[in-house]
Coordinates of C-alpha atoms in Angstrom, one line a residue:
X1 CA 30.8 -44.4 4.4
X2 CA 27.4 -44.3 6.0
X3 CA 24.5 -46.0 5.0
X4 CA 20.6 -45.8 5.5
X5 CA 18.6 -48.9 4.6
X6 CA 15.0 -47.7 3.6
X7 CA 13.5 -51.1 2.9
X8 CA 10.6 -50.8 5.2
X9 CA 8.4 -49.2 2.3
X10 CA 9.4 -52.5 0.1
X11 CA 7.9 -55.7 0.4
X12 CA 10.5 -58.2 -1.0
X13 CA 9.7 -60.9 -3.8
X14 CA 11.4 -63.5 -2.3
X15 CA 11.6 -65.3 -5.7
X16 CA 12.8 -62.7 -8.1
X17 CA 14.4 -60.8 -6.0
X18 CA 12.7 -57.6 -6.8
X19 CA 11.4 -54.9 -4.5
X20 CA 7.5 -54.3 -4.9
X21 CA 7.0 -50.9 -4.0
X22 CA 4.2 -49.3 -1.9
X23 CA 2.3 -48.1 -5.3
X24 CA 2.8 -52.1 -6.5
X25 CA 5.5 -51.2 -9.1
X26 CA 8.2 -53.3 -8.8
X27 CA 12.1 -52.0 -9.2
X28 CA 15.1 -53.2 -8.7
X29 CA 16.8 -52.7 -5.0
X30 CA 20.0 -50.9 -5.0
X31 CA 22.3 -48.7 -3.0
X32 CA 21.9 -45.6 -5.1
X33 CA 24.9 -43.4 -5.0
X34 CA 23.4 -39.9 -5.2
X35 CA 24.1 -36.3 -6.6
X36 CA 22.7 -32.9 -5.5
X37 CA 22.4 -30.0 -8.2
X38 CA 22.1 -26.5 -7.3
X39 CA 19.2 -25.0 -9.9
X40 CA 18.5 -21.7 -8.9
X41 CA 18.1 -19.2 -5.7
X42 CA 21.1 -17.4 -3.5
X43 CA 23.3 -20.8 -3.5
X44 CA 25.4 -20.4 -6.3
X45 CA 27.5 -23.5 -6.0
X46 CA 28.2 -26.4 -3.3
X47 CA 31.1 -26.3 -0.9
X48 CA 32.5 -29.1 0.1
X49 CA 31.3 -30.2 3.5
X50 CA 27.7 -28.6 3.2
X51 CA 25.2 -30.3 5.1
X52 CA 22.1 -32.1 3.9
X53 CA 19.2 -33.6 5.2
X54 CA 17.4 -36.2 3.3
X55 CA 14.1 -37.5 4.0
X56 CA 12.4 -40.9 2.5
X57 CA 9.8 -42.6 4.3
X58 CA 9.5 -41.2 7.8
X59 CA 13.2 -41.5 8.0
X60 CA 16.4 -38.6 7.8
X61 CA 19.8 -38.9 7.5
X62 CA 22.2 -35.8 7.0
X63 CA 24.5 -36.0 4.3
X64 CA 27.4 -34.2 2.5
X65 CA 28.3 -32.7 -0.2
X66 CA 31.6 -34.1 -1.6
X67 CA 32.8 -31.3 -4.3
X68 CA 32.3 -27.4 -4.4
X69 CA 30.3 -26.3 -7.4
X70 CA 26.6 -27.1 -9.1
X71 CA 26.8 -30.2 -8.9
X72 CA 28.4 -33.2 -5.9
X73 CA 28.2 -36.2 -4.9
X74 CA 26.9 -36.9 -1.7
X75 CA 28.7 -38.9 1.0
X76 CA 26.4 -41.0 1.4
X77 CA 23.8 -43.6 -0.3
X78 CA 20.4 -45.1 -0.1
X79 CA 19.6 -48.3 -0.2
X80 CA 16.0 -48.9 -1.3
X81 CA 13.3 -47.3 -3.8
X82 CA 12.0 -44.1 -4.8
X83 CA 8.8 -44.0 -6.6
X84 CA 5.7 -41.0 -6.9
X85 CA 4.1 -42.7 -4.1
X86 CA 7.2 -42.3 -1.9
X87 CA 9.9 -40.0 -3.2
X88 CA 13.4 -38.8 -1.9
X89 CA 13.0 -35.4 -0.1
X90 CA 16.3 -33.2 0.2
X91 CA 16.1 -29.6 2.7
X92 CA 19.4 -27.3 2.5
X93 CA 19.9 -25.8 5.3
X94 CA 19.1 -28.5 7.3
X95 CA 18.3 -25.8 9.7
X96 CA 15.1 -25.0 7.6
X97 CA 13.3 -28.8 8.3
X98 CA 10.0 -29.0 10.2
X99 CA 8.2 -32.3 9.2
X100 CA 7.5 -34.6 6.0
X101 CA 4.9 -36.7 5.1
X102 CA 4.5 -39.2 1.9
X103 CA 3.2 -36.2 0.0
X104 CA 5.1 -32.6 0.9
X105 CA 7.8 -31.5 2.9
X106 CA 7.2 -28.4 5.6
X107 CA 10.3 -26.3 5.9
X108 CA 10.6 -22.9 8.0
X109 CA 11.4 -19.1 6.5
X110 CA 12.2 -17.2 10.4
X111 CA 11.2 -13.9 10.6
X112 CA 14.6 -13.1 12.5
X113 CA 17.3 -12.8 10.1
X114 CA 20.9 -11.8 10.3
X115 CA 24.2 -11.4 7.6
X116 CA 26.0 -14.2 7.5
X117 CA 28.6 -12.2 6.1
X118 CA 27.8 -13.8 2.4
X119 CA 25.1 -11.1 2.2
X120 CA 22.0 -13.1 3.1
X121 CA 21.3 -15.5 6.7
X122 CA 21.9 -18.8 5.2
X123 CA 19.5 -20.9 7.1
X124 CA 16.6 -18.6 5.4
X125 CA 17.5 -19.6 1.7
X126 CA 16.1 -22.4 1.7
X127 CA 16.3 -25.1 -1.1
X128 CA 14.3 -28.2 -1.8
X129 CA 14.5 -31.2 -4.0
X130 CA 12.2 -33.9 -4.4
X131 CA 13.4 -37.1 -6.8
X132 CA 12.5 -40.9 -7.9
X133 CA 16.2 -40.8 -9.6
X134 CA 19.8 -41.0 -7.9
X135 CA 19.6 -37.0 -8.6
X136 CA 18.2 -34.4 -6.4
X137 CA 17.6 -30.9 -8.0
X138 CA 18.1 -28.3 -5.6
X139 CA 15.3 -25.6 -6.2
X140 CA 14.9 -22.4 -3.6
X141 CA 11.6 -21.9 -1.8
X142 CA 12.2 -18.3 -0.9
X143 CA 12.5 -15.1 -2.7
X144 CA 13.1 -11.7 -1.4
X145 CA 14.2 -7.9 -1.6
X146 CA 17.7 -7.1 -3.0
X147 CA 19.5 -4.4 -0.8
X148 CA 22.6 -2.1 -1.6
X149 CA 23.1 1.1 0.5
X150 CA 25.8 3.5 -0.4
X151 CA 25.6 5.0 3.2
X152 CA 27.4 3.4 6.3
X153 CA 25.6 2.6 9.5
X154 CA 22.6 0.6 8.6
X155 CA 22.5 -2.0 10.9
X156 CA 18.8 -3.3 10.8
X157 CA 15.9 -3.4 7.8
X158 CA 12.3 -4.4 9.2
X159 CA 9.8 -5.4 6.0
X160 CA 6.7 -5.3 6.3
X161 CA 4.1 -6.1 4.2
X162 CA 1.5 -3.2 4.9
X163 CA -1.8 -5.5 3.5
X164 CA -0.7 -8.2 5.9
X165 CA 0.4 -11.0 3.6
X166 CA 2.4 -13.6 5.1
X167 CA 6.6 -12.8 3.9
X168 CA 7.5 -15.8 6.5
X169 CA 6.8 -19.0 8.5
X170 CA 6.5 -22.9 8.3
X171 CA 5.6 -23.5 5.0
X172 CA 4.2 -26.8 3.5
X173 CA 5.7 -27.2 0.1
X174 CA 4.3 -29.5 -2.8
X175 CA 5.7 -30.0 -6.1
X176 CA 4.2 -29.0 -9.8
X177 CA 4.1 -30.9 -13.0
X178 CA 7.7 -29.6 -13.9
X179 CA 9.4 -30.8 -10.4
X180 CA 9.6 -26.7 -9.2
X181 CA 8.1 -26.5 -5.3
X182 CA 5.0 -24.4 -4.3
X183 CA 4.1 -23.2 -1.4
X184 CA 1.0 -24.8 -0.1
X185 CA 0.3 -23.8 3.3
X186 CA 1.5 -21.7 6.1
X187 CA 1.5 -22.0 9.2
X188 CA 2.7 -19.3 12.2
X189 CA 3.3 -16.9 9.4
X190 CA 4.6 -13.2 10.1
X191 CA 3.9 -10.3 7.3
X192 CA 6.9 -8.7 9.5
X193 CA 10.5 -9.6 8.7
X194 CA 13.9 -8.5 11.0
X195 CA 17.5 -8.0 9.2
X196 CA 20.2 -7.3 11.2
X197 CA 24.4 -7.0 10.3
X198 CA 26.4 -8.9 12.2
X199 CA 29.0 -6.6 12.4
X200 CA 28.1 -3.7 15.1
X201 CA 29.5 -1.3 12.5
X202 CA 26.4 -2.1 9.9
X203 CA 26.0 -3.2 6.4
X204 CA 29.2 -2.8 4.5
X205 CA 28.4 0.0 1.6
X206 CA 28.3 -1.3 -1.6
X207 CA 27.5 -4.4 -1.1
X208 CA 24.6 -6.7 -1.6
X209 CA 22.2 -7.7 0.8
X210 CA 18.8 -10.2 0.7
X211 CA 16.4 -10.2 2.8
X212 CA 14.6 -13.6 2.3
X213 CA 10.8 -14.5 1.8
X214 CA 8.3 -16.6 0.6
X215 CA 6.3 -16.1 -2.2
X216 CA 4.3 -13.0 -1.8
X217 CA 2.5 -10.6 -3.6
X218 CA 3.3 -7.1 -2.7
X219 CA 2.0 -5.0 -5.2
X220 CA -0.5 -3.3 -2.6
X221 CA 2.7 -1.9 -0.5
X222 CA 5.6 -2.5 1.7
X223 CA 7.4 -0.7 4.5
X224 CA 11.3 -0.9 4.5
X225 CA 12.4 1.1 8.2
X226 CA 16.3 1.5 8.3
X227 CA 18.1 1.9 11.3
X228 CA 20.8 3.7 11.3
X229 CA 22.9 5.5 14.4
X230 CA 19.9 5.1 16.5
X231 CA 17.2 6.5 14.0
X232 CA 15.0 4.9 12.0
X233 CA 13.5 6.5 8.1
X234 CA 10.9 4.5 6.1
X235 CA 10.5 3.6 2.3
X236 CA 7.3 2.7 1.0
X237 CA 7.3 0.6 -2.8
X238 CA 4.2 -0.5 -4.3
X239 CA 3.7 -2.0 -7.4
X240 CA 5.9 -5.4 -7.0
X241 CA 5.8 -9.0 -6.3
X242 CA 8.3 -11.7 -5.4
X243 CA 8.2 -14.9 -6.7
X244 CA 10.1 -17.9 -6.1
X245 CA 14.1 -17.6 -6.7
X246 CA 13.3 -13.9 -7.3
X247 CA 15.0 -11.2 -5.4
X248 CA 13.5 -7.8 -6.1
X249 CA 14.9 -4.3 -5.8
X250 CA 13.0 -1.4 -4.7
X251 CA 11.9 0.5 -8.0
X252 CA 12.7 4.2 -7.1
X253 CA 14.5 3.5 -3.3
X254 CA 17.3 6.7 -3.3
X255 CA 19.4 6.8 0.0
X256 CA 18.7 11.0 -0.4
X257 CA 15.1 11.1 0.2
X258 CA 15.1 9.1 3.3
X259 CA 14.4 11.5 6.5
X260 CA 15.5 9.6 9.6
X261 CA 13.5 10.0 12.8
X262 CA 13.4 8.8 16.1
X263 CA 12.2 5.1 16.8
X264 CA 9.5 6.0 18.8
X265 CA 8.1 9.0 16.4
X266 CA 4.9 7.8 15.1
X267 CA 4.3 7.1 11.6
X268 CA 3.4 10.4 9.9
X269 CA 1.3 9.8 6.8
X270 CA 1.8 11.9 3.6
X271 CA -1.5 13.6 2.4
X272 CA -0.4 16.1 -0.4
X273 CA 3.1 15.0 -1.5
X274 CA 5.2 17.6 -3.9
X275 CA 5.3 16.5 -7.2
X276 CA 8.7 14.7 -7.4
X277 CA 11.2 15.3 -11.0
X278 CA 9.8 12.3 -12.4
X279 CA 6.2 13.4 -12.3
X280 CA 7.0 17.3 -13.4
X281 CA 9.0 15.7 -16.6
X282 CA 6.0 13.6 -17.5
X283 CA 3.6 16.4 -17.0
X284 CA 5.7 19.1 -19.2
X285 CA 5.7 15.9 -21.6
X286 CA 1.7 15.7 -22.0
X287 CA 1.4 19.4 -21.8
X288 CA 3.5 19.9 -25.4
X289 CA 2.4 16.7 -26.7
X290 CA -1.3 15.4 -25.2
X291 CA -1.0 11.8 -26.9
X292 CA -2.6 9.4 -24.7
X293 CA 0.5 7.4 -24.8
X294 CA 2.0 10.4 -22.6
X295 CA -1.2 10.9 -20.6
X296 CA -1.0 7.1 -19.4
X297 CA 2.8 7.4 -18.9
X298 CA 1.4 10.2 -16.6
X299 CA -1.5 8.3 -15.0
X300 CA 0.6 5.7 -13.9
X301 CA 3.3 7.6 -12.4
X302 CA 0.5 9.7 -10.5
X303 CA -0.8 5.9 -9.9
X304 CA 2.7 5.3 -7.9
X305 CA 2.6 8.0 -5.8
X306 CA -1.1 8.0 -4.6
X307 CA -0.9 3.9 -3.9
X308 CA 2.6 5.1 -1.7
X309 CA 0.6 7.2 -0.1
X310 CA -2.0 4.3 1.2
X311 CA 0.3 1.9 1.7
X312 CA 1.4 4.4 4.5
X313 CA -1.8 4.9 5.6
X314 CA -1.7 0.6 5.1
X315 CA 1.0 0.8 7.6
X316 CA -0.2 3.2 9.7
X317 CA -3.6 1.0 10.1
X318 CA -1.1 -1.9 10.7
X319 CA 0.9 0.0 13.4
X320 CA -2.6 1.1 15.3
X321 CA -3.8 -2.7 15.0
X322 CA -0.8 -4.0 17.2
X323 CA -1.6 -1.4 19.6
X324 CA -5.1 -2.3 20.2
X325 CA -5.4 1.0 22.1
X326 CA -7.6 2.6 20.2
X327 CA -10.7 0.8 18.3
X328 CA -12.4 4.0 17.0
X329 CA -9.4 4.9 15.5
X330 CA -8.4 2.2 13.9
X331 CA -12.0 1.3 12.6
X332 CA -12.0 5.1 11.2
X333 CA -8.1 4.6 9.6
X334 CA -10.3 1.3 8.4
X335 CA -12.5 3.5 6.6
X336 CA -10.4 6.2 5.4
X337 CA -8.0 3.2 3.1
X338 CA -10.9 1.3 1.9
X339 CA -12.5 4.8 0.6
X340 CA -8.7 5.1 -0.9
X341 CA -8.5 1.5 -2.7
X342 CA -12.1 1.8 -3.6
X343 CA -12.3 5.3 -5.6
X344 CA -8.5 4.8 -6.4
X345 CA -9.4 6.1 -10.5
X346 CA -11.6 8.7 -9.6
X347 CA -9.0 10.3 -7.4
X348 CA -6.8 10.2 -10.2
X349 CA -8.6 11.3 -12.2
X350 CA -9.9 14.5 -10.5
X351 CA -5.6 14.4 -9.5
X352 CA -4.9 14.5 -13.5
X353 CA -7.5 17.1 -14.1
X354 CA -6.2 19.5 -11.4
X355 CA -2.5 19.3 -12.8
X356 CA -3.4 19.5 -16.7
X357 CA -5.7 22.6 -16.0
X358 CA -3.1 25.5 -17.0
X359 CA -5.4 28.5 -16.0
X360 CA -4.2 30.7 -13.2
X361 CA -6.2 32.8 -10.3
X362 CA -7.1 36.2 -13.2
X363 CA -7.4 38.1 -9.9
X364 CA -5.8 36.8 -6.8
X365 CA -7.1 39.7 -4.8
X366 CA -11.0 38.5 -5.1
X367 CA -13.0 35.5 -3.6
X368 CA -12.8 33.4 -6.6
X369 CA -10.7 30.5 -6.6
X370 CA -9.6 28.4 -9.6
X371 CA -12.0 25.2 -9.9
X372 CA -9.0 23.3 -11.5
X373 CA -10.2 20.4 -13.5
X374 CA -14.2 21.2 -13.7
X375 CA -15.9 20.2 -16.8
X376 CA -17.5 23.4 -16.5
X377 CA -16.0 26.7 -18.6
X378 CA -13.5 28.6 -16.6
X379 CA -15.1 27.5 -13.6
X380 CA -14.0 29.4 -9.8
X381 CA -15.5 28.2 -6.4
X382 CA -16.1 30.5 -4.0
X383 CA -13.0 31.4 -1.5
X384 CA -15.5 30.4 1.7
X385 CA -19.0 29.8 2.4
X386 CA -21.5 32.8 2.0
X387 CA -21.4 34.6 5.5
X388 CA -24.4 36.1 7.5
X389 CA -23.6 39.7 6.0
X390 CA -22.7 38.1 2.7
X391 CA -26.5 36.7 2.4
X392 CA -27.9 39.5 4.3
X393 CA -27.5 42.2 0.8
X394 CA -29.7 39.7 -1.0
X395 CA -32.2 39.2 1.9
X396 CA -33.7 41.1 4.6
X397 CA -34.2 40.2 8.4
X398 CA -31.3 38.2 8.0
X399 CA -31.4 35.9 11.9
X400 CA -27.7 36.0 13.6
X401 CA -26.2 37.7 16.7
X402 CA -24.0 40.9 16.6
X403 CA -20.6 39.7 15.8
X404 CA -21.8 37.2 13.8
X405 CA -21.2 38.8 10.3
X406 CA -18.4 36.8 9.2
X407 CA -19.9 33.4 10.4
X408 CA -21.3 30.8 7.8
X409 CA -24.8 31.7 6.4
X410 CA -27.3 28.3 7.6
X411 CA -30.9 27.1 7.8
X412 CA -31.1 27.8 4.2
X413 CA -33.2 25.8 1.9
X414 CA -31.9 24.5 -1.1
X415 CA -34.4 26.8 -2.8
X416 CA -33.0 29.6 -0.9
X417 CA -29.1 29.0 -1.8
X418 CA -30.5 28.9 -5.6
X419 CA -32.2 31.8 -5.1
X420 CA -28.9 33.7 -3.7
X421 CA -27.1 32.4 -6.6
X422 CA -29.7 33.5 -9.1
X423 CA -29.6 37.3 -7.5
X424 CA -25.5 37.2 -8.1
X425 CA -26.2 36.0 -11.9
X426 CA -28.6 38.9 -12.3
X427 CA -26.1 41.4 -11.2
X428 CA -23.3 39.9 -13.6
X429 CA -23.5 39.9 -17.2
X430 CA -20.3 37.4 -17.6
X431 CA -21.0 35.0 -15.3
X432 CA -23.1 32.2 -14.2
X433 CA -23.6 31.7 -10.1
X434 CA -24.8 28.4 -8.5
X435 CA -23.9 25.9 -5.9
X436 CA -21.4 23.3 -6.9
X437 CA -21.8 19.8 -7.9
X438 CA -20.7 17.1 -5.5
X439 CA -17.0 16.3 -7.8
X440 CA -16.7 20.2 -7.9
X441 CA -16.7 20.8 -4.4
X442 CA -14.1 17.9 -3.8
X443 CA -12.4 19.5 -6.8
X444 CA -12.1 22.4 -4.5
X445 CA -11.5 20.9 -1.1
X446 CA -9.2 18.5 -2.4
X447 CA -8.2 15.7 -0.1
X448 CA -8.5 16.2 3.4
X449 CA -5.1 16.5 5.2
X450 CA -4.5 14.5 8.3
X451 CA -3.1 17.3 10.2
X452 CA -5.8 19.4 9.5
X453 CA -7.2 21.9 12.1
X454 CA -10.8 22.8 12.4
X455 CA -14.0 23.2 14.0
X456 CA -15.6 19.5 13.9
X457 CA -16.0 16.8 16.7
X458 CA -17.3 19.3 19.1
X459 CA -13.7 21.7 19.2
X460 CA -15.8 24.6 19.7
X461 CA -19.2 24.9 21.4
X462 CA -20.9 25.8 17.3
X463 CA -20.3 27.6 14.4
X464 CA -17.2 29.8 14.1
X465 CA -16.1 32.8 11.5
X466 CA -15.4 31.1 8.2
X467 CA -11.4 32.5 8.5
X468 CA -11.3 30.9 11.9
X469 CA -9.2 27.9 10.8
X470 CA -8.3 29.9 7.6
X471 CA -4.3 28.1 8.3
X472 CA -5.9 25.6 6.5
X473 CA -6.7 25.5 3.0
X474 CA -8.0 23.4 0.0
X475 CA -6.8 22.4 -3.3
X476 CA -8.0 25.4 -4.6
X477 CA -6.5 27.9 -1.7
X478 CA -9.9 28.4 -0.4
X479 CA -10.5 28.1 3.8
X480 CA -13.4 26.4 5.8
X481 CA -13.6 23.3 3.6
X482 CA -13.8 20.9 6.5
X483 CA -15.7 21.1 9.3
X484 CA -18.1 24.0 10.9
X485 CA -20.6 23.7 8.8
X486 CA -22.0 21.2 6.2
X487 CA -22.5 22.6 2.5
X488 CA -25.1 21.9 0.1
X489 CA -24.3 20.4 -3.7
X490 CA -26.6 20.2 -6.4
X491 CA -25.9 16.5 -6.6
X492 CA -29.1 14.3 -5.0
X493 CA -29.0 10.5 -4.1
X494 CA -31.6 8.0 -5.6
X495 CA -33.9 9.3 -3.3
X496 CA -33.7 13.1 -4.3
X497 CA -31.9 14.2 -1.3
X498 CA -29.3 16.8 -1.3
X499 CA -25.7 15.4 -0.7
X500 CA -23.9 17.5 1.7
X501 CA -20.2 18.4 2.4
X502 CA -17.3 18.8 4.4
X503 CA -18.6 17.8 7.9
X504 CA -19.6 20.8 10.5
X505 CA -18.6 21.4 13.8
X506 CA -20.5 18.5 15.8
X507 CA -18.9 15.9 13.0
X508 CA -17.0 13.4 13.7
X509 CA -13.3 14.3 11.6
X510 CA -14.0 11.1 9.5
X511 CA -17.2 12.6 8.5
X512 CA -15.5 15.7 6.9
X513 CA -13.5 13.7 4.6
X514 CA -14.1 14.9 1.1
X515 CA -14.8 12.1 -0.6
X516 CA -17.7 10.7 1.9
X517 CA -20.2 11.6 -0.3
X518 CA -23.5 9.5 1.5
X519 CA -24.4 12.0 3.7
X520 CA -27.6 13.8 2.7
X521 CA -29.8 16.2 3.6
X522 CA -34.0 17.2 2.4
X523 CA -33.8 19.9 0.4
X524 CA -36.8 21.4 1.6
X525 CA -35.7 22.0 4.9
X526 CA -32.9 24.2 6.7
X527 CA -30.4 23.2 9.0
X528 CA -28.8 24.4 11.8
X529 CA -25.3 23.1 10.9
X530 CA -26.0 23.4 6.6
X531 CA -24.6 26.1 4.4
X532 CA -23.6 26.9 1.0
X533 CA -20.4 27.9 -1.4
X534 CA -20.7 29.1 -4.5
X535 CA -19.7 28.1 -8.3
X536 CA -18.9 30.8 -10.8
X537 CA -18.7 30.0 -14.4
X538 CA -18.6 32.3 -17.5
X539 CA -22.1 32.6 -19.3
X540 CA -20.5 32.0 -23.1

C-alpha cells in the first residue's frame, strides 16, 4: 500500500499531539482510509483498477479504485487533514487535470473527441469531488448531446454552437453550498466540438452516443454536420440548454430530412422553408378552433422554425468569420441576424397573419395580389409598381424614352402618387386606391430571399422593366419587390419623411432587405430612383 504524508499544511502541537490546521482548527492526525462514490454523469459505476488522481495541498498522487460499482475503496490513504481552508480534490480521468490551487481545481473538456467504444471518449466526462471527510463524491463537470442514428456510416459529428458560446476548454471549477461543482472560468475555450468513431466503419446504428460539454446555453442555436461516406448534411436545434450531468437529444432531429452534400459546398441558408406536418396540423387546429391556447401552440412552433432559420444564418456568419476573406460581407450577414433577433415577434407576427388569412386571389388573371394579413378590409397590393404607360392615362407629358413603357414610373412626389391613387378610386365604385403602409408593403414583399436576383448594386447601368427579374417574386406573388427602384409608403419617421422600400438599382443588396425600414425620403420632392405600388381595399 502506498502512502502520501500531507503534513506540510499542519503545524504539530507538540504537547497534545493534535494537528492545528492552516485555518487554526485543530483535528486529529490520521491516515484516512478513503472511498470514492460515483453521484451522477456518464460513469455509471467503478471498475476495479480505474485510476484517480487526488490533489491536497500542492501535492497529487494517483489512486485506485478497489471494487466495481458506486461506491470503492481506494488503494490508497492520506495521512493528514482536510479542512474548508484546504480540502481533498479528486479528478476522474486523470487525463482531465490542469492545475489546483487552495480554492478550485482547473480540469480540461478537449474539443477532439473520439468513441471509446462505451459510447462516449472517456477522458471528456469528467468527474470531480471535493471533501473534508474520508469520502469523495464523484460529481461530472460536463454535459452534452445524446446521439442515436439508425443509419450506418456516420463516422464524425462537428457541434457547433452558432452564437459562439464556449462547449469546451480548461475550465476552473468551484464548489456551491450543496458540494455540486460550477464552472467558474475558461480558458482556451472552443464553441466547436469534433466526434469521431473509432471504428472506420462508423457509429454502430442503434446505439448511443455523447458528445461531451460544459455547461452551455444553447437555446439561440446549434449546428450538428454529419459525415457520412464522404458527405457531410447539417441539423440545426434551437430552443435547448445543457446543464451539468445533462445529456440532451435533439428535439425534432429525423435521419429522413437530412440532405448530404459535399464538404466543401457552402452553407446554404433557408429563407422561405415549406411548412413542415407539424406546423400544417397546428394551423388546421387554430383554423376550426381559434382559442388562443391553439394560436400560441402555433406561435411557438412558427417560433422554432424562424429561430432555425437564423441560427443558420448564425452559422453562416460563423463560417464567413473564420474566413476573414470578406469584411463587407460578414459586417452585412452582421446586420441581416441582428435585424432577425431584434424584430423576431413582429416577423411572426406578420408570419401568423399571412397563414391565418384564408382569402384567395378572386381573380388570378388581374394585377391584384392578396395582401395576406393586412388589417385593412380585403386588402390587394398591386402586382408591380405603376409603369411609365401605367401613370401616363392619368397624366399627360409623361417624361421617359421610347421603350420605356413598361419601366417603373419615378420622380413622383408623394403628392403625385396620391393623386394617381385618388384618380383610380374615382373610377371605382368598390374600392379604395392608395399607396401602402410601411408593414403592408413587407406584407407583400415578404422576406427577402438570399438567392434573389435583381437590379440593385449597380447589375445594370439604371432602371429596368418591372418584369425584368419577374423569376422572382414576393410573398404575395407580386415581381420587382427588391431592387430597381425605391417605393414610397405612407408611413413617415419622427421627422415627417417618407419611408421608402425595397432598395433600387444603385443599392447596395443589404439595402433592399424588407424589413430595413430607416431609409427615408422628403415627400416634397421626386427622385430619380423613387416609385410607387399600389394598395386596393374595398370602400365598405
Amino acid at each position: 500500500m502506498t502512502w502520501l504524508v500531507l503534513a506540510s499544511c499542519s503545524d504539530r502541537d507538540e504537547e497534545t499531539g493534535d494537528t492545528v490546521s492552516s485555518g487554526g482548527q485543530k483535528t486529529e492526525t490520521s491516515q484516512t482510509d478513503l472511498s470514492a462514490v460515483l453521484v451522477d454523469g456518464l460513469y455509471a459505476n467503478w471498475k476495479a483498477g480505474d485510476m484517480i488522481m487526488l490533489v491536497h495541498d500542492g501535492q497529487t498522487i494517483t489512486v485506485e479504485a478497489r471494487e466495481s460499482g458506486s461506491i470503492s475503496r481506494l488503494s490508497s490513504s492520506v495521512e493528514g487533514s482536510f479542512t474548508d481552508d484546504n480540502p481533498l480534490y479528486g479528478i476522474f480521468s486523470t487525463d482531465g487535470m490542469v492545475s489546483s490551487d487552495y480554492e478550485s481545481i482547473t480540469v480540461t473538456v478537449p474539443a477532439i473527441q473520439t468513441d471509446g467504444g462505451n459510447g462516449y471518449d472517456a477522458k471528456t466526462a469528467v468527474a470531480v469531488a471535493r471533501t473534508v471527510s474520508n469520502s469523495l463524491n464523484f460529481h461530472t463537470v460536463c454535459g452534452g448531446i445524446k446521439l442515436n442514428f439508425q443509419m450506418p456510416g456516420v463516422t464524425k459529428v462537428e457541434l457547433e454552437s452558432v452564437d459562439g458560446y464556449t462547449l469546451s476548454g480548461a475550465a476552473n471549477i468551484k464548489w456551491d453550498n450543496q458540494g455540486v461543482p460550477i464552472v467558474d472560468e475558461i480558458e482556451n475555450a472552443n464553441y466547436i466540438l469534433v466526434f469521431s468513431a473509432s471504428d472506420e466503419s462508423g457509429f454502430t446504428p442503434g446505439k448511443d452516443y455523447y458528445i461531451s460539454t460544459l455547461p452551455c446555453d444553447l437555446y439561440g442555436g446549434y449546428r450538428l454536420s454529419i459525415y457520412k461516406d464522404g458527405l457531410v448534411a447539417h441539423y440545426f436545434g434551437v430552443h435547448q440548454t445543457v446543464e451539468r450531468a445533462d445529456y440532451i437529444t435533439p428535439n425534432d432531429f429525423m435521419e429522413s430530412g437530412l440532405e448530404f452534400d459535399t464538404p466543401d459546398a457552402p452553407l446554404v441558408e433557408e429563407e422561405r422553408p415549406e411548412l413542415d406536418a407539424t406546423t400544417t396540423a397546428l394551423l388546421r387546429r387554430y383554423q376550426q378552433n381559434q382559442t388562443e391556447e391553439n394560436k400560441l401552440a402555433l406561435l411557438d412552433q412558427m417560433g422554432i422554425r424562424y429561430d432555425k432559420v437564423v441560427a443558420r444564418k448564425k452559422a453562416k456568419l460563423r463560417e464567413l468569420e473564420r474566413e476573414a476573406l470578406t469584411p463587407g460581407l460578414i459586417e452585412e450577414m452582421q446586420e441581416i441576424v441582428d435585424e432577425m433577433v431584434e424584430n423576431r415577434d413582429i416577423r411572426l407576427e406578420q408570419q401568423f397573419l399571412r397563414l391565418i388569412d384564408p382569402r384567395t386571389d378572386d381573380d388570378p388573371n388581374d394585377v391584384w395580389m392578396v395582401l395576406r394579413g393586412a388589417d385593412a378590409p380585403n386588402a390587394y397590393i398591386g402586382y408591380a409598381p405603376v409603369t411609365n404607360a401605367e401613370y401616363a392615362s392619368f397624366k399627360d407629358n409623361v417624361d421617359y424614352d421610347t421603350g420605356e413603357e413598361n419601366y417603373p414610373v419615378v420622380n413622383v412626389t408623394i403628392a403625385e402618387a396620391m393623386a394617381y391613387c385618388d384618380w383610380l378610386t374615382a373610377q371605382d365604385d368598390t374600392h379604395i386606391y392608395r399607396l401602402p403602409t410601411d408593414e403592408e408593403w413587407i406584407l407583400g414583399a415578404g422576406h427577402m430571399p438570399k438567392d434573389v436576383t435583381m437590379n440593385s448594386d449597380h447589375t445594370e447601368s439604371g432602371l429596368t422593366a418591372v418584369d425584368a427579374y419577374s423569376q422572382t417574386t414576393g410573398a404575395c406573388g407580386g415581381i420587382d419587390f427588391w431592387g430597381n427602384c425605391w417605393e414610397w409608403t405612407l408611413t413617415t419617421d419622427v421627422n415627417g419623411s417618407y419611408i421608402v422600400k425595397g432598395g433600387s438599382w444603385d443599392s447596395e443588396r443589404d439595402d433592399c432587405r424588407s424589413e430595413k425600414s430607416d431609409v427615408v425620403r422628403n415627400g416634397l420632392h421626386g427622385y430619380a430612383n423613387v416609385g410607387f405600388r399600389v394598395v386596393r381595399t374595398d370602400k365598405n
